[in-house]
Amino acid sequence: MSGEPEVHEEFEARLKAYEGRPAAATGVGRDPVNEPMIRHWCEAMGDTSPAYTGPDAVAPPTMLQAWTMAGLTRRPERTAAYDELLTLLDESGHDAVVATDCEQEYLRPLRPGDEITFDSVIESVSGRKTTKLGAGYFITTRTDVRAGGEPAGTHRFRILKYAPAHRPSKPAERRPRPVVNRDNSGFWEGVARHALLIQRCTACTTLRFPWLPGCTSCGSPDWDTVEARGEGTVHSYVVMHHPPFPAFEPPYAVGLIELAEGVRIVSNVVGVPYDKVRIGMPVRLEFRRYDDELVLPVFQGVTP
Amino acid sequence: MKPGDRLPPLEIPITRTLIVAGAIASRDYQDVHHDPDLARQKGSPDIFMNILTTNGLVGRYITDHFGPRAELRRVAIRLGAPNHPGDTMVLTGTVEEVDGDTATVRVVGANGLGEHVTGTVTVRVPV
């Protein structure tokens, strides 16, 4: 929606036109007033009043609206006018809803077996209001509830249809992709089959990590690999609080893990709160899938 | 029963189970009352209690106090700070008016964020 006042006024006038029109016409309660629904309600509310059990049981009066609810089914009693009003609001971005007020008057107790019917009218539609949740419009309806055709209660209900002010950005960002090249492709092939491969110089048997074209000890270009057993300890770590990067939710711990084989790798420490990571903490290798194409080796903290 | 009487407070732990059980018992399948991801997409940090459950709890608070013969005549509530899982709501009530056997009670339900519910209940207590 535009922020220009005249645009709001025109839109508000369209909404106001629905005042006084029916919202529900001759609704019929899905079930007559019945003991199981009363019992479920009392269980949920922790209501142990003896008035709601036994041969002379009445329904808790505050269940009034519950008897008119459609549940997961469509509401045949809902009028085209009310559907139009809600659609207008949905399509203008006010697609979230929250109930704000409920005023009920009880004219007679409801008892198991009572057949419920109801009619509802759109009493008022407010002007545009700015709320903590977002800008929107309050809609007030009044419902007259009957039991066996006799007035049993009235139910005034106010909802806020709003455009959420704090909608999270979507879709979720994906982690950065690793740079895979001739020198390290063997490492990523290993990760793909859940093996953490360490390079070993075939001339002097020195292990090296991360992957490099030549031995850091003797300079030989010849190497093979050793698969890490998966055990290690936190050699050092930092906790990232700021700045936040897309796909990473701070705070989180980044560990420098010393593998049992003696080489070190930078990775996430997972499975323990960021503030419980300690130098010397034993960790175990696992592979985590972050999206449909990215699997990474991470280290699970092992609590003693 | 006289104006100014205070009802003993009722403390209600707001568990995820209470929120979901209340929503289902009131046949309210709005996703914000059971699905945390969809609640977040609508700008809420988590699921929150539906108004029908709050209404039921306010009714229970009054009838728990005045006894099983008490008849609720009117319950009018307004919601403020939402009831999210892990919070506690404390209901308090003050008798505002007494007319014969009928009392009007002002009810407030406060949680960690502020006032979740404010309202008035009219209740008849046959002598």
GROMACS .gro file of C-alpha atoms in nm:
model
  431
    1MET     CA    1   0.000   0.000   0.000
    2SER     CA    2   0.112   0.352  -0.067
    3GLY     CA    3   0.169   0.577   0.230
    4GLU     CA    4  -0.030   0.865   0.079
    5PRO     CA    5  -0.323   0.971   0.298
    6GLU     CA    6  -0.575   1.012   0.015
    7VAL     CA    7  -0.508   0.655  -0.095
    8HIS     CA    8  -0.578   0.535   0.261
    9GLU     CA    9  -0.898   0.739   0.269
   10GLU     CA   10  -1.026   0.586  -0.050
   11PHE     CA   11  -0.939   0.237   0.073
   12GLU     CA   12  -1.099   0.307   0.412
   13ALA     CA   13  -1.419   0.419   0.242
   14ARG     CA   14  -1.431   0.088   0.055
   15LEU     CA   15  -1.387  -0.100   0.383
   16LYS     CA   16  -1.646   0.114   0.567
   17ALA     CA   17  -1.907   0.020   0.307
   18TYR     CA   18  -1.920  -0.325   0.466
   19GLU     CA   19  -2.046  -0.192   0.801
   20GLY     CA   20  -2.391  -0.323   0.882
   21ARG     CA   21  -2.372  -0.607   0.632
   22PRO     CA   22  -2.413  -0.965   0.753
   23ALA     CA   23  -2.093  -1.161   0.823
   24ALA     CA   24  -2.260  -1.497   0.880
   25ALA     CA   25  -2.612  -1.598   0.784
   26THR     CA   26  -2.790  -1.877   0.968
   27GLY     CA   27  -2.482  -2.055   1.082
   28VAL     CA   28  -2.540  -2.396   1.233
   29GLY     CA   29  -2.309  -2.528   1.505
   30ARG     CA   30  -2.106  -2.823   1.371
   31ASP     CA   31  -2.208  -3.026   1.672
   32PRO     CA   32  -2.482  -2.977   1.927
   33VAL     CA   33  -2.358  -2.883   2.274
   34ASN     CA   34  -2.199  -3.206   2.394
   35GLU     CA   35  -2.015  -3.358   2.688
   36PRO     CA   36  -1.691  -3.457   2.509
   37MET     CA   37  -1.624  -3.103   2.386
   38ILE     CA   38  -1.708  -2.968   2.731
   39ARG     CA   39  -1.467  -3.215   2.887
   40HIS     CA   40  -1.187  -3.129   2.640
   41TRP     CA   41  -1.240  -2.761   2.713
   42CYS     CA   42  -1.233  -2.811   3.092
   43GLU     CA   43  -0.919  -3.024   3.064
   44ALA     CA   44  -0.741  -2.757   2.860
   45MET     CA   45  -0.850  -2.474   3.093
   46GLY     CA   46  -0.782  -2.672   3.410
   47ASP     CA   47  -1.144  -2.604   3.505
   48THR     CA   48  -1.263  -2.859   3.762
   49SER     CA   49  -1.597  -2.697   3.845
   50PRO     CA   50  -1.862  -2.964   3.917
   51ALA     CA   51  -2.115  -2.746   3.728
   52TYR     CA   52  -1.974  -2.886   3.401
   53THR     CA   53  -2.003  -3.258   3.477
   54GLY     CA   54  -2.276  -3.501   3.576
   55PRO     CA   55  -2.642  -3.533   3.477
   56ASP     CA   56  -2.720  -3.161   3.530
   57ALA     CA   57  -2.408  -3.040   3.353
   58VAL     CA   58  -2.408  -2.708   3.171
   59ALA     CA   59  -2.139  -2.596   2.929
   60PRO     CA   60  -1.889  -2.338   3.053
   61PRO     CA   61  -2.050  -2.012   2.937
   62THR     CA   62  -1.719  -1.891   2.791
   63MET     CA   63  -1.745  -2.177   2.536
   64LEU     CA   64  -2.012  -1.970   2.358
   65GLN     CA   65  -1.794  -1.894   2.056
   66ALA     CA   66  -1.648  -2.246   2.043
   67TRP     CA   67  -1.990  -2.386   1.945
   68THR     CA   68  -1.990  -2.160   1.637
   69MET     CA   69  -1.638  -2.243   1.517
   70ALA     CA   70  -1.594  -2.410   1.180
   71GLY     CA   71  -1.269  -2.584   1.271
   72LEU     CA   72  -1.076  -2.696   0.964
   73THR     CA   73  -1.375  -2.694   0.734
   74ARG     CA   74  -1.497  -2.402   0.523
   75ARG     CA   75  -1.773  -2.196   0.672
   76PRO     CA   76  -2.082  -2.221   0.454
   77GLU     CA   77  -2.256  -1.957   0.666
   78ARG     CA   78  -1.993  -1.693   0.597
   79THR     CA   79  -2.138  -1.429   0.368
   80ALA     CA   80  -1.989  -1.312   0.041
   81ALA     CA   81  -1.969  -0.964   0.196
   82TYR     CA   82  -1.745  -1.079   0.480
   83ASP     CA   83  -1.530  -1.286   0.240
   84GLU     CA   84  -1.489  -0.980   0.019
   85LEU     CA   85  -1.389  -0.760   0.312
   86LEU     CA   86  -1.125  -1.010   0.428
   87THR     CA   87  -0.999  -1.059   0.071
   88LEU     CA   88  -0.964  -0.682   0.023
   89LEU     CA   89  -0.749  -0.671   0.334
   90ASP     CA   90  -0.548  -0.983   0.244
   91GLU     CA   91  -0.472  -0.855  -0.102
   92SER     CA   92  -0.358  -0.517   0.027
   93GLY     CA   93  -0.098  -0.692   0.243
   94HIS     CA   94  -0.305  -0.702   0.565
   95ASP     CA   95  -0.301  -1.079   0.560
   96ALA     CA   96  -0.221  -1.145   0.926
   97VAL     CA   97  -0.495  -1.156   1.186
   98VAL     CA   98  -0.510  -1.133   1.562
   99ALA     CA   99  -0.814  -1.117   1.790
  100THR     CA  100  -0.812  -0.821   2.027
  101ASP     CA  101  -1.149  -0.802   2.204
  102CYS     CA  102  -1.425  -1.038   2.302
  103GLU     CA  103  -1.745  -0.936   2.480
  104GLN     CA  104  -1.994  -1.205   2.559
  105GLU     CA  105  -2.332  -1.193   2.730
  106TYR     CA  106  -2.496  -1.512   2.841
  107LEU     CA  107  -2.874  -1.521   2.836
  108ARG     CA  108  -2.929  -1.884   2.931
  109PRO     CA  109  -2.705  -2.182   3.013
  110LEU     CA  110  -2.621  -2.422   2.731
  111ARG     CA  111  -2.676  -2.791   2.799
  112PRO     CA  112  -2.571  -3.107   2.616
  113GLY     CA  113  -2.810  -3.161   2.328
  114ASP     CA  114  -2.873  -2.791   2.258
  115GLU     CA  115  -2.865  -2.724   1.884
  116ILE     CA  116  -2.677  -2.404   1.807
  117THR     CA  117  -2.761  -2.154   1.535
  118PHE     CA  118  -2.620  -1.806   1.488
  119ASP     CA  119  -2.617  -1.492   1.278
  120SER     CA  120  -2.342  -1.239   1.262
  121VAL     CA  121  -2.316  -0.880   1.143
  122ILE     CA  122  -2.017  -0.659   1.059
  123GLU     CA  123  -2.065  -0.383   1.317
  124SER     CA  124  -1.772  -0.164   1.233
  125VAL     CA  125  -1.447  -0.134   1.042
  126SER     CA  126  -1.193   0.108   1.188
  127GLY     CA  127  -0.974   0.353   1.008
  128ARG     CA  128  -0.612   0.258   0.950
  129LYS     CA  129  -0.434   0.208   1.282
  130THR     CA  130  -0.066   0.170   1.350
  131THR     CA  131   0.003  -0.100   1.609
  132LYS     CA  132   0.312  -0.274   1.743
  133LEU     CA  133   0.231  -0.569   1.516
  134GLY     CA  134   0.196  -0.351   1.209
  135ALA     CA  135  -0.055  -0.118   1.046
  136GLY     CA  136  -0.405  -0.251   0.996
  137TYR     CA  137  -0.778  -0.231   1.046
  138PHE     CA  138  -0.998  -0.344   1.332
  139ILE     CA  139  -1.313  -0.533   1.232
  140THR     CA  140  -1.588  -0.577   1.489
  141THR     CA  141  -1.859  -0.837   1.443
  142ARG     CA  142  -2.158  -0.916   1.661
  143THR     CA  143  -2.294  -1.267   1.668
  144ASP     CA  144  -2.630  -1.365   1.812
  145VAL     CA  145  -2.622  -1.723   1.928
  146ARG     CA  146  -2.940  -1.928   1.968
  147ALA     CA  147  -3.000  -2.266   2.127
  148GLY     CA  148  -3.300  -2.457   1.995
  149GLY     CA  149  -3.404  -2.134   1.822
  150GLU     CA  150  -3.408  -1.932   2.148
  151PRO     CA  151  -3.158  -1.650   2.217
  152ALA     CA  152  -2.873  -1.792   2.428
  153GLY     CA  153  -2.606  -1.527   2.410
  154THR     CA  154  -2.435  -1.251   2.217
  155HIS     CA  155  -2.076  -1.242   2.119
  156ARG     CA  156  -1.897  -0.927   2.006
  157PHE     CA  157  -1.558  -0.996   1.856
  158ARG     CA  158  -1.285  -0.764   1.731
  159ILE     CA  159  -0.997  -0.867   1.513
  160LEU     CA  160  -0.702  -0.673   1.376
  161LYS     CA  161  -0.617  -0.748   1.014
  162TYR     CA  162  -0.263  -0.619   0.973
  163ALA     CA  163   0.046  -0.608   0.757
  164PRO     CA  164   0.320  -0.757   0.979
  165ALA     CA  165   0.582  -0.495   1.062
  166HIS     CA  166   0.848  -0.754   1.137
  167ARG     CA  167   0.811  -1.004   0.857
  168PRO     CA  168   1.135  -1.204   0.844
  169SER     CA  169   1.320  -1.178   0.514
  170LYS     CA  170   1.262  -1.476   0.289
  171PRO     CA  171   1.399  -1.701   0.151
  172ALA     CA  172   1.671  -1.791   0.399
  173GLU     CA  173   2.023  -1.709   0.283
  174ARG     CA  174   2.243  -2.003   0.194
  175ARG     CA  175   2.591  -2.054   0.328
  176PRO     CA  176   2.876  -1.940   0.105
  177ARG     CA  177   3.003  -2.210  -0.134
  178PRO     CA  178   3.352  -2.350  -0.085
  179VAL     CA  179   3.606  -2.272  -0.357
  180VAL     CA  180   3.696  -2.609  -0.506
  181ASN     CA  181   4.010  -2.626  -0.724
  182ARG     CA  182   4.269  -2.876  -0.850
  183ASP     CA  183   4.463  -2.857  -0.526
  184ASN     CA  184   4.174  -2.933  -0.289
  185SER     CA  185   3.913  -3.120  -0.494
  186GLY     CA  186   4.017  -3.449  -0.331
  187PHE     CA  187   3.921  -3.307   0.006
  188TRP     CA  188   3.570  -3.214  -0.109
  189GLU     CA  189   3.525  -3.550  -0.280
  190GLY     CA  190   3.600  -3.705   0.058
  191VAL     CA  191   3.347  -3.478   0.234
  192ALA     CA  192   3.082  -3.579  -0.019
  193ARG     CA  193   3.116  -3.939   0.099
  194HIS     CA  194   3.146  -3.836   0.465
  195ALA     CA  195   3.520  -3.889   0.493
  196LEU     CA  196   3.755  -3.621   0.626
  197LEU     CA  197   4.078  -3.677   0.430
  198ILE     CA  198   4.416  -3.553   0.548
  199GLN     CA  199   4.704  -3.528   0.299
  200ARG     CA  200   5.015  -3.736   0.372
  201CYS     CA  201   5.352  -3.675   0.205
  202THR     CA  202   5.465  -4.002   0.045
  203ALA     CA  203   5.828  -3.894   0.072
  204CYS     CA  204   5.853  -3.808   0.443
  205THR     CA  205   5.503  -3.921   0.575
  206THR     CA  206   5.429  -3.576   0.726
  207LEU     CA  207   5.053  -3.510   0.749
  208ARG     CA  208   4.924  -3.174   0.630
  209PHE     CA  209   4.598  -2.983   0.648
  210PRO     CA  210   4.451  -2.779   0.482
  211TRP     CA  211   4.534  -2.930   0.148
  212LEU     CA  212   4.841  -2.791  -0.036
  213PRO     CA  213   5.023  -2.884  -0.359
  214GLY     CA  214   5.350  -2.966  -0.181
  215CYS     CA  215   5.483  -3.094   0.150
  216THR     CA  216   5.544  -2.815   0.401
  217SER     CA  217   5.823  -3.022   0.553
  218CYS     CA  218   6.027  -3.166   0.263
  219GLY     CA  219   5.874  -2.996  -0.042
  220SER     CA  220   5.780  -3.320  -0.217
  221PRO     CA  221   5.478  -3.290  -0.453
  222ASP     CA  222   5.376  -3.654  -0.399
  223TRP     CA  223   5.105  -3.741  -0.155
  224ASP     CA  224   4.831  -3.979  -0.061
  225THR     CA  225   4.554  -3.945   0.201
  226VAL     CA  226   4.466  -4.069   0.547
  227GLU     CA  227   4.106  -4.066   0.665
  228ALA     CA  228   4.062  -3.887   0.998
  229ARG     CA  229   3.923  -4.110   1.276
  230GLY     CA  230   3.696  -3.825   1.376
  231GLU     CA  231   3.822  -3.757   1.724
  232GLY     CA  232   3.969  -3.427   1.829
  233THR     CA  233   3.981  -3.150   2.085
  234VAL     CA  234   3.914  -2.779   2.078
  235HIS     CA  235   4.262  -2.626   2.041
  236SER     CA  236   4.123  -2.273   2.034
  237TYR     CA  237   3.796  -2.100   1.949
  238VAL     CA  238   3.623  -1.768   1.900
  239VAL     CA  239   3.256  -1.679   1.952
  240MET     CA  240   3.112  -1.470   1.671
  241HIS     CA  241   2.869  -1.204   1.792
  242HIS     CA  242   2.918  -0.935   1.532
  243PRO     CA  243   2.897  -0.867   1.245
  244PRO     CA  244   2.613  -1.096   1.142
  245PHE     CA  245   2.661  -1.270   0.807
  246PRO     CA  246   2.377  -1.403   0.595
  247ALA     CA  247   2.303  -1.770   0.679
  248PHE     CA  248   2.481  -1.744   1.013
  249GLU     CA  249   2.290  -1.669   1.329
  250PRO     CA  250   2.514  -1.516   1.593
  251PRO     CA  251   2.631  -1.594   1.849
  252TYR     CA  252   2.805  -1.912   1.737
  253ALA     CA  253   3.137  -2.079   1.813
  254VAL     CA  254   3.408  -2.126   1.552
  255GLY     CA  255   3.664  -2.379   1.670
  256LEU     CA  256   4.020  -2.459   1.573
  257ILE     CA  257   4.001  -2.834   1.617
  258GLU     CA  258   4.310  -3.045   1.672
  259LEU     CA  259   4.242  -3.386   1.522
  260ALA     CA  260   4.373  -3.699   1.691
  261GLU     CA  261   4.609  -3.736   1.391
  262GLY     CA  262   4.779  -3.408   1.489
  263VAL     CA  263   4.659  -3.161   1.224
  264ARG     CA  264   4.416  -2.875   1.287
  265ILE     CA  265   4.098  -2.770   1.106
  266VAL     CA  266   3.870  -2.466   1.141
  267SER     CA  267   3.504  -2.561   1.175
  268ASN     CA  268   3.188  -2.505   1.375
  269VAL     CA  269   3.149  -2.657   1.719
  270VAL     CA  270   2.790  -2.778   1.732
  271GLY     CA  271   2.560  -2.942   1.983
  272VAL     CA  272   2.684  -2.735   2.278
  273PRO     CA  273   2.581  -2.379   2.359
  274TYR     CA  274   2.831  -2.127   2.218
  275ASP     CA  275   2.924  -2.016   2.570
  276LYS     CA  276   2.998  -2.369   2.689
  277VAL     CA  277   3.276  -2.431   2.435
  278ARG     CA  278   3.615  -2.459   2.610
  279ILE     CA  279   3.976  -2.517   2.507
  280GLY     CA  280   4.054  -2.886   2.549
  281MET     CA  281   3.690  -2.992   2.507
  282PRO     CA  282   3.672  -3.328   2.330
  283VAL     CA  283   3.481  -3.318   2.000
  284ARG     CA  284   3.371  -3.572   1.743
  285LEU     CA  285   3.348  -3.526   1.369
  286GLU     CA  286   3.012  -3.532   1.200
  287PHE     CA  287   2.883  -3.425   0.862
  288ARG     CA  288   2.596  -3.181   0.836
  289ARG     CA  289   2.387  -3.105   0.535
  290TYR     CA  290   2.313  -2.731   0.511
  291ASP     CA  291   2.118  -2.733   0.185
  292ASP     CA  292   2.061  -2.954  -0.117
  293GLU     CA  293   2.421  -2.923  -0.233
  294LEU     CA  294   2.630  -2.834   0.071
  295VAL     CA  295   2.762  -3.084   0.325
  296LEU     CA  296   3.026  -2.970   0.572
  297PRO     CA  297   3.237  -3.141   0.837
  298VAL     CA  298   3.153  -2.999   1.180
  299PHE     CA  299   3.247  -3.102   1.533
  300GLN     CA  300   3.004  -3.210   1.796
  301GLY     CA  301   3.104  -3.121   2.150
  302VAL     CA  302   3.136  -3.433   2.366
  303THR     CA  303   3.011  -3.361   2.714
  304PRO     CA  304   3.180  -3.570   2.980
  305MET     CA  305  -1.896  -0.968   4.855
  306LYS     CA  306  -1.847  -0.591   4.848
  307PRO     CA  307  -1.680  -0.334   4.623
  308GLY     CA  308  -1.305  -0.330   4.675
  309ASP     CA  309  -1.280  -0.701   4.761
  310ARG     CA  310  -0.973  -0.856   4.605
  311LEU     CA  311  -0.976  -1.209   4.469
  312PRO     CA  312  -0.672  -1.424   4.549
  313PRO     CA  313  -0.439  -1.430   4.246
  314LEU     CA  314  -0.428  -1.733   4.017
  315GLU     CA  315  -0.094  -1.817   3.858
  316ILE     CA  316  -0.109  -1.995   3.524
  317PRO     CA  317   0.210  -2.131   3.365
  318ILE     CA  318   0.184  -2.065   2.992
  319THR     CA  319   0.308  -2.391   2.845
  320ARG     CA  320   0.314  -2.480   2.478
  321THR     CA  321   0.075  -2.760   2.570
  322LEU     CA  322  -0.177  -2.520   2.728
  323ILE     CA  323  -0.168  -2.292   2.422
  324VAL     CA  324  -0.219  -2.579   2.177
  325ALA     CA  325  -0.473  -2.766   2.393
  326GLY     CA  326  -0.675  -2.445   2.442
  327ALA     CA  327  -0.670  -2.367   2.070
  328ILE     CA  328  -0.785  -2.716   1.975
  329ALA     CA  329  -1.050  -2.735   2.251
  330SER     CA  330  -1.192  -2.410   2.114
  331ARG     CA  331  -1.169  -2.540   1.756
  332ASP     CA  332  -0.931  -2.260   1.660
  333TYR     CA  333  -0.685  -2.387   1.400
  334GLN     CA  334  -0.520  -2.052   1.319
  335ASP     CA  335  -0.156  -2.149   1.258
  336VAL     CA  336  -0.018  -1.883   1.496
  337HIS     CA  337  -0.159  -2.086   1.786
  338HIS     CA  338   0.030  -2.408   1.704
  339ASP     CA  339   0.300  -2.357   1.437
  340PRO     CA  340   0.608  -2.160   1.552
  341ASP     CA  341   0.752  -2.117   1.200
  342LEU     CA  342   0.431  -1.973   1.059
  343ALA     CA  343   0.389  -1.756   1.371
  344ARG     CA  344   0.736  -1.611   1.307
  345GLN     CA  345   0.649  -1.541   0.944
  346LYS     CA  346   0.366  -1.326   1.076
  347GLY     CA  347   0.603  -1.126   1.292
  348SER     CA  348   0.550  -1.307   1.625
  349PRO     CA  349   0.853  -1.459   1.805
  350ASP     CA  350   0.660  -1.781   1.880
  351ILE     CA  351   0.308  -1.922   1.897
  352PHE     CA  352   0.069  -1.737   2.128
  353MET     CA  353  -0.250  -1.815   2.321
  354ASN     CA  354  -0.579  -1.760   2.138
  355ILE     CA  355  -0.843  -1.526   2.276
  356LEU     CA  356  -1.091  -1.808   2.340
  357THR     CA  357  -0.848  -1.973   2.582
  358THR     CA  358  -0.787  -1.644   2.761
  359ASN     CA  359  -1.162  -1.598   2.783
  360GLY     CA  360  -1.201  -1.949   2.925
  361LEU     CA  361  -0.928  -1.890   3.183
  362VAL     CA  362  -1.084  -1.560   3.293
  363GLY     CA  363  -1.420  -1.736   3.332
  364ARG     CA  364  -1.258  -2.017   3.529
  365TYR     CA  365  -1.080  -1.766   3.756
  366ILE     CA  366  -1.414  -1.613   3.853
  367THR     CA  367  -1.610  -1.936   3.899
  368ASP     CA  368  -1.319  -2.100   4.088
  369HIS     CA  369  -1.349  -1.816   4.336
  370PHE     CA  370  -1.728  -1.776   4.361
  371GLY     CA  371  -1.806  -2.149   4.346
  372PRO     CA  372  -2.001  -2.383   4.117
  373ARG     CA  373  -2.335  -2.203   4.174
  374ALA     CA  374  -2.198  -1.875   4.038
  375GLU     CA  375  -2.344  -1.785   3.697
  376LEU     CA  376  -2.141  -1.588   3.450
  377ARG     CA  377  -2.360  -1.322   3.288
  378ARG     CA  378  -2.107  -1.128   3.089
  379VAL     CA  379  -1.735  -1.155   3.013
  380ALA     CA  380  -1.568  -0.869   2.825
  381ILE     CA  381  -1.195  -0.885   2.766
  382ARG     CA  382  -0.929  -0.698   2.574
  383LEU     CA  383  -0.595  -0.853   2.485
  384GLY     CA  384  -0.260  -0.676   2.513
  385ALA     CA  385   0.078  -0.847   2.550
  386PRO     CA  386   0.062  -1.198   2.402
  387ASN     CA  387   0.094  -1.516   2.609
  388HIS     CA  388   0.395  -1.700   2.465
  389PRO     CA  389   0.524  -2.041   2.584
  390GLY     CA  390   0.747  -2.024   2.890
  391ASP     CA  391   0.575  -1.721   3.040
  392THR     CA  392   0.349  -1.713   3.346
  393MET     CA  393   0.022  -1.524   3.365
  394VAL     CA  394  -0.104  -1.406   3.700
  395LEU     CA  395  -0.475  -1.330   3.712
  396THR     CA  396  -0.595  -1.080   3.971
  397GLY     CA  397  -0.944  -0.949   4.032
  398THR     CA  398  -1.118  -0.671   4.221
  399VAL     CA  399  -1.490  -0.645   4.289
  400GLU     CA  400  -1.597  -0.313   4.140
  401GLU     CA  401  -1.973  -0.310   4.193
  402VAL     CA  402  -2.230  -0.519   4.373
  403ASP     CA  403  -2.598  -0.507   4.286
  404GLY     CA  404  -2.798  -0.755   4.494
  405ASP     CA  405  -2.658  -1.099   4.413
  406THR     CA  406  -2.466  -0.975   4.108
  407ALA     CA  407  -2.108  -0.849   4.110
  408THR     CA  408  -1.891  -0.684   3.849
  409VAL     CA  409  -1.528  -0.788   3.880
  410ARG     CA  410  -1.236  -0.614   3.714
  411VAL     CA  411  -0.984  -0.876   3.599
  412VAL     CA  412  -0.622  -0.829   3.492
  413GLY     CA  413  -0.392  -1.105   3.368
  414ALA     CA  414  -0.028  -0.995   3.367
  415ASN     CA  415   0.262  -1.184   3.211
  416GLY     CA  416   0.633  -1.113   3.172
  417LEU     CA  417   0.567  -0.869   2.890
  418GLY     CA  418   0.290  -0.667   3.055
  419GLU     CA  419  -0.086  -0.691   3.072
  420HIS     CA  420  -0.204  -0.983   2.862
  421VAL     CA  421  -0.571  -0.933   2.937
  422THR     CA  422  -0.787  -0.668   3.099
  423GLY     CA  423  -1.159  -0.699   3.134
  424THR     CA  424  -1.472  -0.713   3.341
  425VAL     CA  425  -1.686  -1.006   3.439
  426THR     CA  426  -2.043  -0.984   3.561
  427VAL     CA  427  -2.132  -1.277   3.780
  428ARG     CA  428  -2.446  -1.371   3.969
  429VAL     CA  429  -2.388  -1.552   4.295
  430PRO     CA  430  -2.723  -1.688   4.424
  431VAL     CA  431  -2.746  -1.658   4.801
   0.00000   0.00000   0.00000
